[in-house]
mmCIF file of C-alpha atoms and ligand atoms in Angstrom:
data_model
loop_
_atom_site.group_PDB
_atom_site.id
_atom_site.type_symbol
_atom_site.label_atom_id
_atom_site.label_comp_id
_atom_site.label_asym_id
_atom_site.label_seq_id
_atom_site.Cartn_x
_atom_site.Cartn_y
_atom_site.Cartn_z
ATOM 1 C CA UNK A 1204 -10.817 18.052 8.805
ATOM 2 C CA UNK A 1205 -7.259 16.804 8.723
ATOM 3 C CA UNK A 1206 -5.472 19.792 7.210
ATOM 4 C CA UNK A 1207 -1.752 20.506 7.105
ATOM 5 C CA UNK A 1208 0.017 23.824 6.878
ATOM 6 C CA UNK A 1209 0.578 23.450 3.112
ATOM 7 C CA UNK A 1210 -3.132 23.352 2.307
ATOM 8 C CA UNK A 1211 -3.443 19.609 1.845
ATOM 9 C CA UNK A 1212 -6.352 17.743 3.384
ATOM 10 C CA UNK A 1213 -6.088 14.097 4.322
ATOM 11 C CA UNK A 1214 -9.172 12.104 3.367
ATOM 12 C CA UNK A 1215 -7.542 8.738 2.609
ATOM 13 C CA UNK A 1216 -6.625 6.617 5.631
ATOM 14 C CA UNK A 1217 -4.192 3.702 5.272
ATOM 15 C CA UNK A 1218 -4.620 1.274 8.145
ATOM 16 C CA UNK A 1219 -1.937 -1.295 8.810
ATOM 17 C CA UNK A 1220 -3.539 -4.266 10.539
ATOM 18 C CA UNK A 1221 -0.381 -6.222 11.269
ATOM 19 C CA UNK A 1222 3.367 -5.987 10.734
ATOM 20 C CA UNK A 1223 3.585 -9.748 10.140
ATOM 21 C CA UNK A 1224 3.903 -11.303 6.735
ATOM 22 C CA UNK A 1225 4.107 -14.707 5.080
ATOM 23 C CA UNK A 1226 6.415 -13.477 2.286
ATOM 24 C CA UNK A 1227 9.853 -11.897 2.368
ATOM 25 C CA UNK A 1228 9.894 -9.589 -0.651
ATOM 26 C CA UNK A 1229 13.487 -8.419 -1.037
ATOM 27 C CA UNK A 1230 12.511 -4.720 -1.326
ATOM 28 C CA UNK A 1231 10.573 -4.925 1.940
ATOM 29 C CA UNK A 1232 11.797 -7.510 4.469
ATOM 30 C CA UNK A 1233 15.007 -9.348 5.268
ATOM 31 C CA UNK A 1234 15.051 -13.138 4.693
ATOM 32 C CA UNK A 1235 14.946 -13.894 8.412
ATOM 33 C CA UNK A 1236 11.887 -11.695 8.926
ATOM 34 C CA UNK A 1237 11.707 -9.034 11.592
ATOM 35 C CA UNK A 1238 10.996 -8.911 15.264
ATOM 36 C CA UNK A 1239 7.192 -8.682 15.219
ATOM 37 C CA UNK A 1240 5.312 -6.260 17.428
ATOM 38 C CA UNK A 1241 4.341 -7.903 20.721
ATOM 39 C CA UNK A 1242 0.676 -8.878 20.565
ATOM 40 C CA UNK A 1243 -0.501 -6.587 23.393
ATOM 41 C CA UNK A 1244 0.851 -3.611 21.452
ATOM 42 C CA UNK A 1245 -1.206 -4.389 18.352
ATOM 43 C CA UNK A 1246 -4.624 -2.743 18.204
ATOM 44 C CA UNK A 1247 -7.583 -5.075 18.600
ATOM 45 C CA UNK A 1248 -10.296 -5.107 15.954
ATOM 46 C CA UNK A 1249 -12.514 -2.927 18.156
ATOM 47 C CA UNK A 1250 -9.702 -0.434 18.693
ATOM 48 C CA UNK A 1251 -9.032 -0.228 14.968
ATOM 49 C CA UNK A 1252 -12.685 0.336 14.167
ATOM 50 C CA UNK A 1253 -13.025 2.992 16.832
ATOM 51 C CA UNK A 1254 -10.150 4.952 15.289
ATOM 52 C CA UNK A 1255 -11.567 4.463 11.801
ATOM 53 C CA UNK A 1256 -14.945 5.693 13.076
ATOM 54 C CA UNK A 1257 -13.341 8.798 14.583
ATOM 55 C CA UNK A 1258 -11.578 9.395 11.268
ATOM 56 C CA UNK A 1259 -14.786 9.063 9.292
ATOM 57 C CA UNK A 1260 -17.231 10.778 11.653
ATOM 58 C CA UNK A 1261 -15.091 13.587 12.999
ATOM 59 C CA UNK A 1262 -12.203 14.095 10.605
ATOM 60 C CA UNK A 1263 -13.493 13.773 7.050
ATOM 61 C CA UNK A 1264 -11.911 10.457 6.086
ATOM 62 C CA UNK A 1265 -13.617 9.184 2.890
ATOM 63 C CA UNK A 1266 -11.434 6.245 1.903
ATOM 64 C CA UNK A 1267 -10.080 3.476 4.087
ATOM 65 C CA UNK A 1268 -7.457 1.058 2.830
ATOM 66 C CA UNK A 1269 -6.414 -1.919 4.954
ATOM 67 C CA UNK A 1270 -2.842 -3.052 4.526
ATOM 68 C CA UNK A 1271 0.127 -4.375 6.500
ATOM 69 C CA UNK A 1272 2.328 -6.496 6.704
ATOM 70 C CA UNK A 1273 -0.133 -8.954 5.268
ATOM 71 C CA UNK A 1274 -3.686 -7.951 6.285
ATOM 72 C CA UNK A 1275 -5.172 -11.344 5.329
ATOM 73 C CA UNK A 1276 -3.280 -12.773 8.317
ATOM 74 C CA UNK A 1277 -5.797 -10.985 10.587
ATOM 75 C CA UNK A 1278 -8.575 -13.435 11.392
ATOM 76 C CA UNK A 1279 -10.895 -10.555 12.260
ATOM 77 C CA UNK A 1280 -10.429 -8.800 8.914
ATOM 78 C CA UNK A 1281 -13.998 -9.442 7.694
ATOM 79 C CA UNK A 1282 -15.409 -8.124 10.989
ATOM 80 C CA UNK A 1283 -13.252 -4.987 10.746
ATOM 81 C CA UNK A 1284 -14.407 -4.458 7.160
ATOM 82 C CA UNK A 1285 -18.076 -4.895 8.015
ATOM 83 C CA UNK A 1286 -17.858 -2.464 10.954
ATOM 84 C CA UNK A 1287 -16.187 0.037 8.634
ATOM 85 C CA UNK A 1288 -18.880 -0.463 6.004
ATOM 86 C CA UNK A 1289 -21.550 0.339 8.605
ATOM 87 C CA UNK A 1290 -20.174 3.847 9.194
ATOM 88 C CA UNK A 1291 -21.938 6.945 7.959
ATOM 89 C CA UNK A 1292 -20.947 8.370 5.588
ATOM 90 C CA UNK A 1293 -19.826 4.975 4.363
ATOM 91 C CA UNK A 1294 -16.189 5.219 3.266
ATOM 92 C CA UNK A 1295 -14.777 3.530 0.186
ATOM 93 C CA UNK A 1296 -13.066 0.379 1.508
ATOM 94 C CA UNK A 1297 -10.111 -1.321 -0.142
ATOM 95 C CA UNK A 1298 -7.377 -3.798 0.700
ATOM 96 C CA UNK A 1299 -3.741 -4.128 -0.322
ATOM 97 C CA UNK A 1300 -2.625 -7.738 -0.086
ATOM 98 C CA UNK A 1301 -0.083 -10.196 -1.407
ATOM 99 C CA UNK A 1302 -3.055 -12.355 -2.389
ATOM 100 C CA UNK A 1303 -2.142 -15.433 -0.336
ATOM 101 C CA UNK A 1304 -5.406 -16.680 1.148
ATOM 102 C CA UNK A 1305 -7.549 -14.409 -1.014
ATOM 103 C CA UNK A 1306 -8.936 -17.354 -2.986
ATOM 104 C CA UNK A 1307 -10.505 -18.541 0.269
ATOM 105 C CA UNK A 1308 -11.630 -15.174 1.608
ATOM 106 C CA UNK A 1309 -12.544 -12.945 -1.357
ATOM 107 C CA UNK A 1310 -16.278 -13.722 -1.350
ATOM 108 C CA UNK A 1311 -16.588 -13.292 2.430
ATOM 109 C CA UNK A 1312 -14.738 -9.988 2.315
ATOM 110 C CA UNK A 1313 -16.933 -8.779 -0.518
ATOM 111 C CA UNK A 1314 -20.016 -9.687 1.519
ATOM 112 C CA UNK A 1315 -18.578 -7.851 4.518
ATOM 113 C CA UNK A 1316 -18.397 -4.676 2.426
ATOM 114 C CA UNK A 1317 -14.950 -4.626 0.842
ATOM 115 C CA UNK A 1318 -15.092 -2.636 -2.412
ATOM 116 C CA UNK A 1319 -11.760 -3.302 -4.111
ATOM 117 C CA UNK A 1320 -8.382 -4.982 -3.822
ATOM 118 C CA UNK A 1321 -4.840 -4.261 -4.909
ATOM 119 C CA UNK A 1322 -2.812 -7.444 -5.179
ATOM 120 C CA UNK A 1323 0.969 -7.350 -5.311
ATOM 121 C CA UNK A 1324 2.477 -9.463 -8.079
ATOM 122 C CA UNK A 1325 6.062 -8.965 -9.197
ATOM 123 C CA UNK A 1326 6.627 -11.939 -11.466
ATOM 124 C CA UNK A 1327 4.883 -14.694 -13.384
ATOM 125 C CA UNK A 1328 7.845 -17.088 -13.082
ATOM 126 C CA UNK A 1329 7.736 -19.424 -10.076
ATOM 127 C CA UNK A 1330 11.530 -19.526 -9.739
ATOM 128 C CA UNK A 1331 11.723 -15.709 -9.718
ATOM 129 C CA UNK A 1332 8.917 -15.551 -7.149
ATOM 130 C CA UNK A 1333 10.904 -17.935 -4.956
ATOM 131 C CA UNK A 1334 14.010 -15.790 -5.322
ATOM 132 C CA UNK A 1335 12.228 -12.477 -4.761
ATOM 133 C CA UNK A 1336 9.745 -13.403 -2.038
ATOM 134 C CA UNK A 1337 11.565 -16.475 -0.649
ATOM 135 C CA UNK A 1338 8.413 -18.603 -0.641
ATOM 136 C CA UNK A 1339 6.913 -20.875 -3.267
ATOM 137 C CA UNK A 1340 3.494 -19.224 -3.403
ATOM 138 C CA UNK A 1341 2.981 -17.858 -6.907
ATOM 139 C CA UNK A 1342 -0.037 -20.126 -7.628
ATOM 140 C CA UNK A 1343 -1.758 -18.891 -4.452
ATOM 141 C CA UNK A 1344 -1.352 -15.278 -5.580
ATOM 142 C CA UNK A 1345 -2.691 -15.967 -9.069
ATOM 143 C CA UNK A 1346 -5.648 -17.914 -7.636
ATOM 144 C CA UNK A 1347 -6.281 -15.046 -5.228
ATOM 145 C CA UNK A 1348 -6.399 -12.553 -8.086
ATOM 146 C CA UNK A 1349 -8.865 -14.674 -9.996
ATOM 147 C CA UNK A 1350 -11.076 -15.093 -6.941
ATOM 148 C CA UNK A 1351 -11.032 -11.355 -6.255
ATOM 149 C CA UNK A 1352 -12.225 -10.584 -9.782
ATOM 150 C CA UNK A 1353 -14.891 -13.312 -9.569
ATOM 151 C CA UNK A 1354 -16.118 -11.932 -6.231
ATOM 152 C CA UNK A 1355 -16.593 -8.462 -7.744
ATOM 153 C CA UNK A 1356 -13.707 -6.805 -5.897
ATOM 154 C CA UNK A 1357 -12.867 -4.745 -8.928
ATOM 155 C CA UNK A 1358 -11.439 -3.071 -10.754
ATOM 156 C CA UNK A 1359 -8.709 -5.400 -9.497
ATOM 157 C CA UNK A 1360 -5.415 -3.585 -9.397
ATOM 158 C CA UNK A 1361 -2.019 -5.262 -9.465
ATOM 159 C CA UNK A 1362 1.029 -3.626 -7.864
ATOM 160 C CA UNK A 1363 4.459 -4.465 -9.234
ATOM 161 C CA UNK A 1364 7.892 -3.413 -8.036
ATOM 162 C CA UNK A 1365 10.647 -4.123 -10.555
ATOM 163 C CA UNK A 1366 14.118 -4.964 -9.244
ATOM 164 C CA UNK A 1367 17.108 -4.767 -11.490
ATOM 165 C CA UNK A 1368 18.485 -8.124 -12.549
ATOM 166 C CA UNK A 1369 15.628 -9.989 -10.883
ATOM 167 C CA UNK A 1370 12.310 -9.204 -12.573
ATOM 168 C CA UNK A 1371 13.013 -6.088 -14.649
ATOM 169 C CA UNK A 1372 12.515 -8.065 -17.850
ATOM 170 C CA UNK A 1373 8.902 -8.854 -16.972
ATOM 171 C CA UNK A 1374 7.149 -5.507 -17.448
ATOM 172 C CA UNK A 1375 5.676 -6.491 -20.768
ATOM 173 C CA UNK A 1376 4.632 -10.049 -19.809
ATOM 174 C CA UNK A 1377 2.971 -8.790 -16.607
ATOM 175 C CA UNK A 1378 1.109 -6.185 -18.618
ATOM 176 C CA UNK A 1379 -0.087 -8.782 -21.142
ATOM 177 C CA UNK A 1380 -1.247 -11.036 -18.294
ATOM 178 C CA UNK A 1381 -3.188 -8.240 -16.629
ATOM 179 C CA UNK A 1382 -4.731 -6.848 -19.809
ATOM 180 C CA UNK A 1383 -5.987 -10.282 -20.760
ATOM 181 C CA UNK A 1384 -7.785 -10.634 -17.442
ATOM 182 C CA UNK A 1385 -9.013 -7.074 -17.036
ATOM 183 C CA UNK A 1386 -6.698 -6.246 -14.114
ATOM 184 C CA UNK A 1387 -5.155 -2.791 -13.939
ATOM 185 C CA UNK A 1388 -1.400 -3.038 -13.542
ATOM 186 C CA UNK A 1389 0.597 -0.330 -11.773
ATOM 187 C CA UNK A 1390 4.353 -0.270 -11.526
ATOM 188 C CA UNK A 1391 5.748 1.310 -8.353
ATOM 189 C CA UNK A 1392 9.287 2.648 -8.220
ATOM 190 C CA UNK A 1393 11.216 0.952 -5.464
ATOM 191 C CA UNK A 1394 11.519 3.248 -2.447
ATOM 192 C CA UNK A 1395 14.089 3.249 0.373
ATOM 193 C CA UNK A 1396 11.816 1.506 2.869
ATOM 194 C CA UNK A 1397 13.319 -1.960 3.198
ATOM 195 C CA UNK A 1398 14.273 -3.067 6.676
ATOM 196 C CA UNK A 1399 17.746 -4.090 5.548
ATOM 197 C CA UNK A 1400 18.511 -0.632 4.055
ATOM 198 C CA UNK A 1401 19.579 -2.184 0.755
ATOM 199 C CA UNK A 1402 17.980 0.392 -1.578
ATOM 200 C CA UNK A 1403 20.401 1.969 -4.027
ATOM 201 C CA UNK A 1404 19.324 4.807 -6.264
ATOM 202 C CA UNK A 1405 21.589 3.653 -9.084
ATOM 203 C CA UNK A 1406 19.941 0.226 -9.106
ATOM 204 C CA UNK A 1407 16.379 1.453 -9.023
ATOM 205 C CA UNK A 1408 14.306 0.767 -12.142
ATOM 206 C CA UNK A 1409 12.899 4.208 -12.933
ATOM 207 C CA UNK A 1410 9.446 5.167 -14.162
ATOM 208 C CA UNK A 1411 11.000 6.452 -17.396
ATOM 209 C CA UNK A 1412 12.686 3.121 -18.011
ATOM 210 C CA UNK A 1413 9.428 1.274 -17.448
ATOM 211 C CA UNK A 1414 7.634 3.632 -19.830
ATOM 212 C CA UNK A 1415 10.304 3.071 -22.482
ATOM 213 C CA UNK A 1416 10.158 -0.677 -22.067
ATOM 214 C CA UNK A 1417 6.383 -0.808 -22.432
ATOM 215 C CA UNK A 1418 6.405 1.667 -25.317
ATOM 216 C CA UNK A 1419 8.450 -0.741 -27.401
ATOM 217 C CA UNK A 1420 5.485 -3.096 -27.568
ATOM 218 C CA UNK A 1421 2.536 -0.746 -27.071
ATOM 219 C CA UNK A 1422 1.203 2.667 -27.835
ATOM 220 C CA UNK A 1423 0.793 4.426 -24.477
ATOM 221 C CA UNK A 1424 -1.350 7.539 -24.475
ATOM 222 C CA UNK A 1425 -2.215 9.761 -21.497
ATOM 223 C CA UNK A 1426 -5.539 8.733 -20.017
ATOM 224 C CA UNK A 1427 -7.640 11.877 -20.420
ATOM 225 C CA UNK A 1428 -10.603 10.379 -18.543
ATOM 226 C CA UNK A 1429 -8.619 9.712 -15.410
ATOM 227 C CA UNK A 1430 -7.846 12.963 -13.666
ATOM 228 C CA UNK A 1431 -4.797 12.317 -11.564
ATOM 229 C CA UNK A 1432 -5.682 14.483 -8.569
ATOM 230 C CA UNK A 1433 -4.115 12.935 -5.493
ATOM 231 C CA UNK A 1434 -3.719 9.527 -7.178
ATOM 232 C CA UNK A 1435 -0.054 8.595 -7.297
ATOM 233 C CA UNK A 1436 -0.210 6.670 -10.587
ATOM 234 C CA UNK A 1437 0.242 8.324 -13.947
ATOM 235 C CA UNK A 1438 -2.209 6.314 -15.994
ATOM 236 C CA UNK A 1439 -1.927 5.477 -19.683
ATOM 237 C CA UNK A 1440 -4.325 3.895 -22.135
ATOM 238 C CA UNK A 1441 -2.696 0.886 -23.755
ATOM 239 C CA UNK A 1442 -3.095 0.759 -27.536
ATOM 240 C CA UNK A 1443 -6.002 3.193 -27.390
ATOM 241 C CA UNK A 1444 -7.720 1.454 -24.431
ATOM 242 C CA UNK A 1445 -9.807 0.349 -22.740
ATOM 243 C CA UNK A 1446 -6.853 -1.413 -21.034
ATOM 244 C CA UNK A 1447 -4.753 0.837 -18.822
ATOM 245 C CA UNK A 1448 -1.410 0.786 -17.086
ATOM 246 C CA UNK A 1449 -0.173 2.985 -14.257
ATOM 247 C CA UNK A 1450 3.334 4.046 -13.341
ATOM 248 C CA UNK A 1451 4.000 5.400 -9.868
ATOM 249 C CA UNK A 1452 7.139 7.530 -9.901
ATOM 250 C CA UNK A 1453 7.366 7.944 -6.140
ATOM 251 C CA UNK A 1454 11.089 8.680 -6.258
ATOM 252 C CA UNK A 1455 11.791 10.346 -9.602
ATOM 253 C CA UNK A 1456 8.588 12.450 -9.787
ATOM 254 C CA UNK A 1457 7.263 12.770 -6.230
ATOM 255 C CA UNK A 1458 3.600 13.704 -5.862
ATOM 256 C CA UNK A 1459 3.765 14.926 -2.256
ATOM 257 C CA UNK A 1460 2.145 18.262 -3.148
ATOM 258 C CA UNK A 1461 -1.144 16.493 -3.868
ATOM 259 C CA UNK A 1462 -0.947 13.899 -1.091
ATOM 260 C CA UNK A 1463 -4.234 13.200 0.714
ATOM 261 C CA UNK A 1464 -3.077 10.271 2.863
ATOM 262 C CA UNK A 1465 -2.653 9.617 6.531
ATOM 263 C CA UNK A 1466 -1.444 6.353 8.018
ATOM 264 C CA UNK A 1467 -2.226 4.369 11.123
ATOM 265 C CA UNK A 1468 0.250 1.666 12.162
ATOM 266 C CA UNK A 1469 -0.826 -1.664 13.615
ATOM 267 C CA UNK A 1470 0.241 -0.423 17.053
ATOM 268 C CA UNK A 1471 -1.872 2.697 16.891
ATOM 269 C CA UNK A 1472 0.574 5.386 15.790
ATOM 270 C CA UNK A 1473 -0.477 8.054 13.315
ATOM 271 C CA UNK A 1474 2.068 8.835 10.605
ATOM 272 C CA UNK A 1475 1.485 11.773 8.303
ATOM 273 C CA UNK A 1476 3.837 10.334 5.639
ATOM 274 C CA UNK A 1477 5.420 6.998 4.688
ATOM 275 C CA UNK A 1478 8.732 8.735 5.275
ATOM 276 C CA UNK A 1479 7.838 10.576 8.469
ATOM 277 C CA UNK A 1480 10.459 10.366 11.191
ATOM 278 C CA UNK A 1481 7.913 11.094 13.877
ATOM 279 C CA UNK A 1482 4.688 9.406 14.887
ATOM 280 C CA UNK A 1483 1.821 10.403 17.152
ATOM 281 C CA UNK A 1484 0.600 7.875 19.626
ATOM 282 C CA UNK A 1485 -3.161 7.348 19.545
ATOM 283 C CA UNK A 1486 -3.064 4.007 21.335
ATOM 284 C CA UNK A 1487 -2.223 5.443 24.756
ATOM 285 C CA UNK A 1488 -5.139 7.907 24.820
ATOM 286 C CA UNK A 1489 -7.364 5.232 23.306
ATOM 287 C CA UNK A 1490 -6.519 2.806 26.093
ATOM 288 C CA UNK A 1491 -6.386 5.559 28.687
ATOM 289 C CA UNK A 1492 -10.042 6.519 28.447
ATOM 290 C CA UNK A 1493 -9.779 9.558 26.140
ATOM 291 C CA UNK A 1494 -12.943 10.794 24.454
ATOM 292 C CA UNK A 1495 -13.394 10.628 20.676
ATOM 293 C CA UNK A 1496 -12.869 14.385 20.460
ATOM 294 C CA UNK A 1497 -9.603 14.217 22.464
ATOM 295 C CA UNK A 1498 -8.279 11.525 20.137
ATOM 296 C CA UNK A 1499 -9.439 13.482 17.086
ATOM 297 C CA UNK A 1500 -7.618 16.576 18.324
ATOM 298 C CA UNK A 1501 -4.343 14.666 18.757
ATOM 299 C CA UNK A 1502 -4.764 13.324 15.250
ATOM 300 C CA UNK A 1503 -5.404 16.813 13.809
ATOM 301 C CA UNK A 1504 -2.188 18.072 15.402
ATOM 302 C CA UNK A 1505 -0.268 15.108 13.936
ATOM 303 C CA UNK A 1506 -1.439 15.914 10.405
ATOM 304 C CA UNK A 1507 -0.958 19.678 10.812
ATOM 305 C CA UNK A 1508 2.781 19.077 11.195
ATOM 306 C CA UNK A 1509 3.157 17.218 7.889
ATOM 307 C CA UNK A 1510 6.268 18.223 5.915
ATOM 308 C CA UNK A 1511 5.935 19.431 2.307
ATOM 309 C CA UNK A 1512 7.689 16.391 0.832
ATOM 310 C CA UNK A 1513 9.408 13.083 1.544
ATOM 311 C CA UNK A 1514 12.874 14.428 0.795
ATOM 312 C CA UNK A 1515 14.232 11.184 -0.735
ATOM 313 C CA UNK A 1516 16.075 13.319 -3.254
ATOM 314 C CA UNK A 1517 17.693 15.600 -0.644
ATOM 315 C CA UNK A 1518 21.276 14.845 0.388
ATOM 316 C CA UNK A 1519 20.156 14.934 4.025
ATOM 317 C CA UNK A 1520 17.482 12.241 3.521
ATOM 318 C CA UNK A 1521 17.247 9.692 6.318
ATOM 319 C CA UNK A 1522 15.244 6.519 5.896
ATOM 320 C CA UNK A 1523 12.469 6.156 8.515
ATOM 321 C CA UNK A 1524 13.157 3.793 11.397
ATOM 322 C CA UNK A 1525 10.202 1.596 10.591
ATOM 323 C CA UNK A 1526 10.311 -0.464 7.381
ATOM 324 C CA UNK A 1527 7.429 -0.530 4.905
ATOM 325 C CA UNK A 1528 5.958 -3.723 6.380
ATOM 326 C CA UNK A 1529 5.562 -2.061 9.772
ATOM 327 C CA UNK A 1530 4.235 1.241 8.427
ATOM 328 C CA UNK A 1531 1.680 -0.123 5.998
ATOM 329 C CA UNK A 1532 2.198 0.477 2.296
HETATM 330 N N1 SAM B 606 1.599 -7.386 2.105
HETATM 331 C C1 SAM B 606 0.729 -6.615 1.281
HETATM 332 C C2 SAM B 606 1.233 -6.517 -0.130
HETATM 333 O O1 SAM B 606 2.373 -6.912 -0.384
HETATM 334 O O2 SAM B 606 0.483 -6.044 -0.971
HETATM 335 C C3 SAM B 606 0.475 -5.234 1.833
HETATM 336 C C4 SAM B 606 1.626 -4.476 2.406
HETATM 337 S S1 SAM B 606 2.915 -4.065 1.251
HETATM 338 C C5 SAM B 606 4.042 -3.199 2.312
HETATM 339 C C6 SAM B 606 2.095 -2.819 0.282
HETATM 340 C C7 SAM B 606 2.718 -2.480 -1.038
HETATM 341 O O3 SAM B 606 3.968 -1.869 -0.805
HETATM 342 C C8 SAM B 606 3.001 -3.674 -1.947
HETATM 343 O O4 SAM B 606 2.399 -3.458 -3.203
HETATM 344 C C9 SAM B 606 4.488 -3.698 -2.072
HETATM 345 O O5 SAM B 606 4.907 -4.123 -3.344
HETATM 346 C C10 SAM B 606 4.852 -2.261 -1.818
HETATM 347 N N2 SAM B 606 6.217 -2.082 -1.320
HETATM 348 C C11 SAM B 606 6.814 -2.689 -0.280
HETATM 349 N N3 SAM B 606 8.074 -2.245 -0.130
HETATM 350 C C12 SAM B 606 8.275 -1.334 -1.106
HETATM 351 C C13 SAM B 606 9.356 -0.507 -1.481
HETATM 352 N N4 SAM B 606 10.512 -0.559 -0.830
HETATM 353 N N5 SAM B 606 9.208 0.332 -2.521
HETATM 354 C C14 SAM B 606 8.031 0.385 -3.197
HETATM 355 N N6 SAM B 606 6.958 -0.362 -2.897
HETATM 356 C C15 SAM B 606 7.079 -1.214 -1.862
HETATM 357 FE FE1 SF4 B 607 5.026 -8.935 2.880
HETATM 358 FE FE2 SF4 B 607 3.842 -7.132 1.354
HETATM 359 FE FE3 SF4 B 607 6.305 -6.662 2.393
HETATM 360 FE FE4 SF4 B 607 6.019 -8.504 0.480
HETATM 361 S S1 SF4 B 607 5.615 -6.289 0.290
HETATM 362 S S2 SF4 B 607 7.184 -8.754 2.421
HETATM 363 S S3 SF4 B 607 4.038 -9.327 0.907
HETATM 364 S S4 SF4 B 607 4.429 -6.859 3.522
#
């Protein structure tokens, strides 16, 4: 098991498959992009699946989520998914993506064994998309969402980050769009994880604000069926259901005490938290001939040292060196 000294057990593995991306979301990447990891440093598909196998077979991992950067940029994604689906016990397999290219790949990924997707969508207005993500790709994202639902990759979840003065007037229209199509929308508070260090607490659109905004048009009631557990979203039934909306108050109401996640970066480093300032290198032992058990032991030690919380609200908080795109969100 992957246990830490505060009694939490990590069963949910977030695997970043690349730090590269075809968008430049303002809360994540600078307009000019970043210096990408050199190719030899990025784990191959076989290396990724070996680490996932060790996680599942030796360490109690039950859920695997592929992310990035943009994971659809990996040509071997379907192969990685199908090798993961062949593991015993078979983990739940999901993908977080910006949706570009999903229209083309959703059916193949479903066949390979992908269970679900989360697609990031911050706006329904093309000009706002261009301003926020610096590319003109809104139609690709919407087509990707539709294809994911048609391929059975559901319940399709949509992740939205609201930025003040840019898309903070779209909470209600995004919710209407998602409810109409049966997608489950979740708003995520913007966290200090952008490469350009531009996050400002005073500018952040808070979970309470989002709740207030949505409440003006809808009756939101706590979702009694959905036990929150380690899930970061507080979920509400919209107008009595069955439609739902989630709000993830990562900054204003941290849920670190119930965290069950562990992260693997595209270059083979284990991180026990998005905000960790230290990483444990699994790539060197992996490439140096270590046994599965030796790698598992290094991984256990990495998780054992997990801190009780992310500390964003402490005066001494320091943003991690790696931005979100290189950690895997
Ligand atoms: N490129 C894929 C995507 O956008 O879905 C996967 C990687 S992205 C880093 C994963 C998720 O993190 C996205 O839903 C994105 O909106 C979210 N994200 C990125 N930077 C964030 C930040 N500073 N605060 C909160 N969420 C963030
Ligand atoms: Fe790319 Fe996802 Fe970051 Fe946007 S949030 S820049 S799509 S990695």
